[in-house]
CSV table of C-alpha atoms in Angstrom, one decimal:
chain,number,residue,atom,x,y,z
A,1,ILE,CA,0.0,0.0,0.0
A,2,LEU,CA,2.9,2.4,0.8
A,3,ALA,CA,4.5,1.7,-2.5
A,4,CYS,CA,1.3,2.5,-4.3
A,5,LEU,CA,0.8,5.8,-2.3
A,6,GLN,CA,4.4,6.8,-3.1
A,7,GLY,CA,3.9,6.2,-6.7
A,8,ILE,CA,0.7,8.5,-6.6
A,9,VAL,CA,2.7,11.2,-4.9
A,10,GLU,CA,5.3,11.0,-7.5
A,11,TYR,CA,2.9,11.5,-10.3
A,12,PHE,CA,0.6,14.1,-8.5
A,13,ASN,CA,2.5,16.9,-6.8
A,14,LYS,CA,2.5,20.6,-6.7
A,15,TRP,CA,5.9,20.9,-8.4
A,16,ALA,CA,4.4,19.3,-11.6
A,17,PHE,CA,2.6,22.5,-12.5
A,18,ILE,CA,5.9,24.2,-13.1
A,19,TYR,CA,7.0,21.5,-15.6
A,20,VAL,CA,3.6,21.7,-17.3
A,21,GLY,CA,4.1,25.4,-17.7
A,22,LEU,CA,7.7,25.3,-18.8
A,23,TYR,CA,7.7,22.3,-21.2
A,24,GLY,CA,4.2,21.6,-21.9
A,25,TYR,CA,4.4,18.1,-20.6
A,26,SER,CA,1.2,16.2,-19.5
A,27,TYR,CA,0.6,16.6,-15.8
A,28,VAL,CA,1.5,12.9,-15.1
A,29,ASN,CA,4.7,13.0,-17.0
A,30,ALA,CA,5.6,16.4,-15.5
A,31,GLY,CA,5.1,15.0,-12.0
A,32,LYS,CA,7.4,12.0,-12.7
A,33,ASN,CA,10.0,14.1,-14.3
A,34,VAL,CA,10.2,16.8,-11.5
A,35,ILE,CA,10.3,14.1,-8.8
A,36,THR,CA,13.2,12.4,-10.7
A,37,LEU,CA,15.0,15.8,-10.9
A,38,PHE,CA,14.8,16.3,-7.2
A,39,LYS,CA,16.0,12.7,-6.5
A,40,ASN,CA,18.9,13.1,-8.9
A,41,ARG,CA,19.9,16.3,-7.2
A,42,GLY,CA,19.5,14.7,-3.7
A,43,TRP,CA,16.8,17.4,-2.9
A,44,GLU,CA,14.2,15.2,-1.2
A,45,ALA,CA,14.8,17.0,2.0
A,46,ILE,CA,14.3,20.4,0.4
A,47,ILE,CA,11.0,19.7,-1.1
A,48,ALA,CA,9.9,17.8,2.1
A,49,ASP,CA,10.8,20.7,4.3
A,50,ASP,CA,8.9,23.2,2.2
A,51,LEU,CA,7.4,25.6,4.9
A,52,VAL,CA,6.3,28.3,2.5
A,53,SER,CA,2.7,27.1,2.2
A,54,ASN,CA,2.5,26.7,6.0
A,55,VAL,CA,3.7,30.2,6.6
A,56,PHE,CA,1.3,31.7,3.9
A,57,PHE,CA,-1.6,29.8,5.4
A,58,LEU,CA,-0.8,31.2,8.8
A,59,LEU,CA,-0.5,34.7,7.4
A,60,SER,CA,-4.0,34.2,5.7
A,61,LEU,CA,-5.6,33.2,9.0
A,62,VAL,CA,-4.1,36.2,10.7
A,63,VAL,CA,-5.3,38.5,7.8
A,64,GLY,CA,-8.7,36.8,8.1
A,65,GLY,CA,-8.8,37.4,11.9
A,66,LEU,CA,-7.9,41.1,11.3
A,67,VAL,CA,-10.6,41.6,8.7
A,68,ALA,CA,-13.0,39.7,11.0
A,69,LEU,CA,-12.2,42.3,13.6
A,70,ALA,CA,-12.8,45.1,11.2
A,71,GLY,CA,-16.1,43.5,10.2
A,72,TYR,CA,-17.0,43.3,13.8
A,73,LEU,CA,-16.3,46.9,14.4
A,74,ILE,CA,-18.1,48.1,11.3
A,75,ALA,CA,-21.1,45.9,12.2
A,76,THR,CA,-21.3,47.3,15.6
A,77,ALA,CA,-20.5,51.0,14.9
A,78,THR,CA,-22.8,51.4,11.8
A,79,PRO,CA,-26.3,50.3,10.9
A,80,PHE,CA,-25.0,48.7,7.7
A,81,LEU,CA,-26.1,45.1,8.4
A,82,GLU,CA,-29.1,46.2,10.3
A,83,ASP,CA,-30.3,47.9,7.1
A,84,ALA,CA,-29.5,44.8,5.1
A,85,GLY,CA,-32.1,42.9,7.2
A,86,VAL,CA,-29.8,41.0,9.6
A,87,ASP,CA,-31.2,40.5,13.1
A,88,SER,CA,-29.7,43.1,15.4
A,89,ASN,CA,-28.5,40.4,17.8
A,90,SER,CA,-26.5,38.7,15.2
A,91,HIS,CA,-25.2,41.5,13.0
A,92,ALA,CA,-21.9,41.6,14.9
A,93,ILE,CA,-21.4,37.9,14.4
A,94,ALA,CA,-22.3,38.0,10.7
A,95,GLY,CA,-19.9,41.0,10.2
A,96,SER,CA,-17.2,39.1,11.7
A,97,VAL,CA,-17.8,35.8,9.8
A,98,LEU,CA,-18.2,37.7,6.5
A,99,GLY,CA,-15.0,39.7,7.3
A,100,PHE,CA,-13.1,36.5,8.1
A,101,VAL,CA,-14.1,34.7,5.1
A,102,VAL,CA,-13.4,37.6,2.8
A,103,GLY,CA,-10.0,38.3,4.4
A,104,LEU,CA,-9.0,34.6,4.3
A,105,VAL,CA,-10.1,34.0,0.7
A,106,LEU,CA,-8.4,37.2,-0.7
A,107,CYS,CA,-5.2,36.7,1.2
A,108,SER,CA,-5.0,33.0,0.3
A,109,VAL,CA,-5.3,33.9,-3.4
A,110,LEU,CA,-2.5,36.5,-3.2
A,111,MET,CA,-0.4,34.2,-1.1
A,112,SER,CA,-0.9,31.3,-3.6
A,113,THR,CA,0.7,33.4,-6.5
A,114,ILE,CA,3.7,34.1,-4.2
A,115,ALA,CA,4.0,30.5,-3.2
A,116,SER,CA,3.8,29.3,-6.9
A,117,SER,CA,6.7,31.8,-7.6
A,118,VAL,CA,8.8,30.4,-4.8
A,119,ASN,CA,8.1,26.8,-6.2
A,120,ALA,CA,9.1,27.9,-9.7
A,121,VAL,CA,12.4,29.4,-8.3
A,122,ILE,CA,13.2,26.0,-6.6
A,123,VAL,CA,12.4,24.0,-9.7
A,124,LEU,CA,14.2,26.3,-12.0
A,125,TYR,CA,17.2,26.4,-9.8
A,126,ALA,CA,17.3,22.5,-9.6
A,127,GLU,CA,16.8,22.4,-13.3
A,128,ALA,CA,19.6,24.7,-14.4
A,129,PRO,CA,21.8,26.1,-11.6
A,130,SER,CA,24.7,26.9,-13.9
A,131,GLU,CA,22.6,29.2,-16.2
A,132,PHE,CA,21.3,31.0,-13.0
A,133,GLU,CA,24.9,31.5,-11.8
A,134,SER,CA,26.0,32.8,-15.2
A,135,ASN,CA,23.2,35.3,-15.3
A,136,TYR,CA,22.9,36.2,-11.7
A,137,PRO,CA,26.3,35.3,-10.0
A,138,GLU,CA,25.7,37.2,-6.7
A,139,LEU,CA,22.3,35.9,-6.2
A,140,SER,CA,23.2,32.5,-7.1
A,141,ASN,CA,26.0,32.6,-4.5
A,142,GLN,CA,23.7,33.7,-1.8
A,143,MET,CA,21.2,31.0,-2.7
A,144,ARG,CA,23.8,28.3,-2.7
A,145,THR,CA,25.4,29.5,0.5
A,146,ALA,CA,22.0,29.5,2.3
A,147,TRP,CA,21.0,26.1,1.0
A,148,VAL,CA,24.4,24.6,1.9
A,149,GLY,CA,24.0,26.0,5.4
A,150,ALA,CA,20.5,24.5,5.8
A,151,TYR,CA,21.2,21.2,3.8
A,152,PRO,CA,24.9,20.4,3.7
A,153,ASP,CA,24.3,17.4,1.5
A,154,CYS,CA,22.2,19.0,-1.2
A,155,MET,CA,24.9,20.5,-3.4
């Protein structure tokens, strides 16, 4: 069963989207190729320790909470939701819930674009580190130094 699950994970992963966009592979072939790339580079630890999505999810929750607070304050300070037909006892709760959902969704959409960019940088760096170094030597050196510090066996 574990071998079957490992095979599924190799074919269906978030890194495959980058290969689909770059090379036009089918999603299944892209998933297999990108996992093979990471295995050949010895980067299984790097993709397993990907904390970017966790940080962005936490940030989205915080933004949702702040917008929920703003929704609560607006609902209690103005007759906006009372005029919309919401019961006066529950308009503060409705404003908070509405604010949380709006804040969470909008921030999640924004953070997903940034997370996709980070994933693309990782895949592109794994694919062609020498081209990156020839075009951006200082940035390549900083990235290599940081990754070797965090993952000594990856380079």
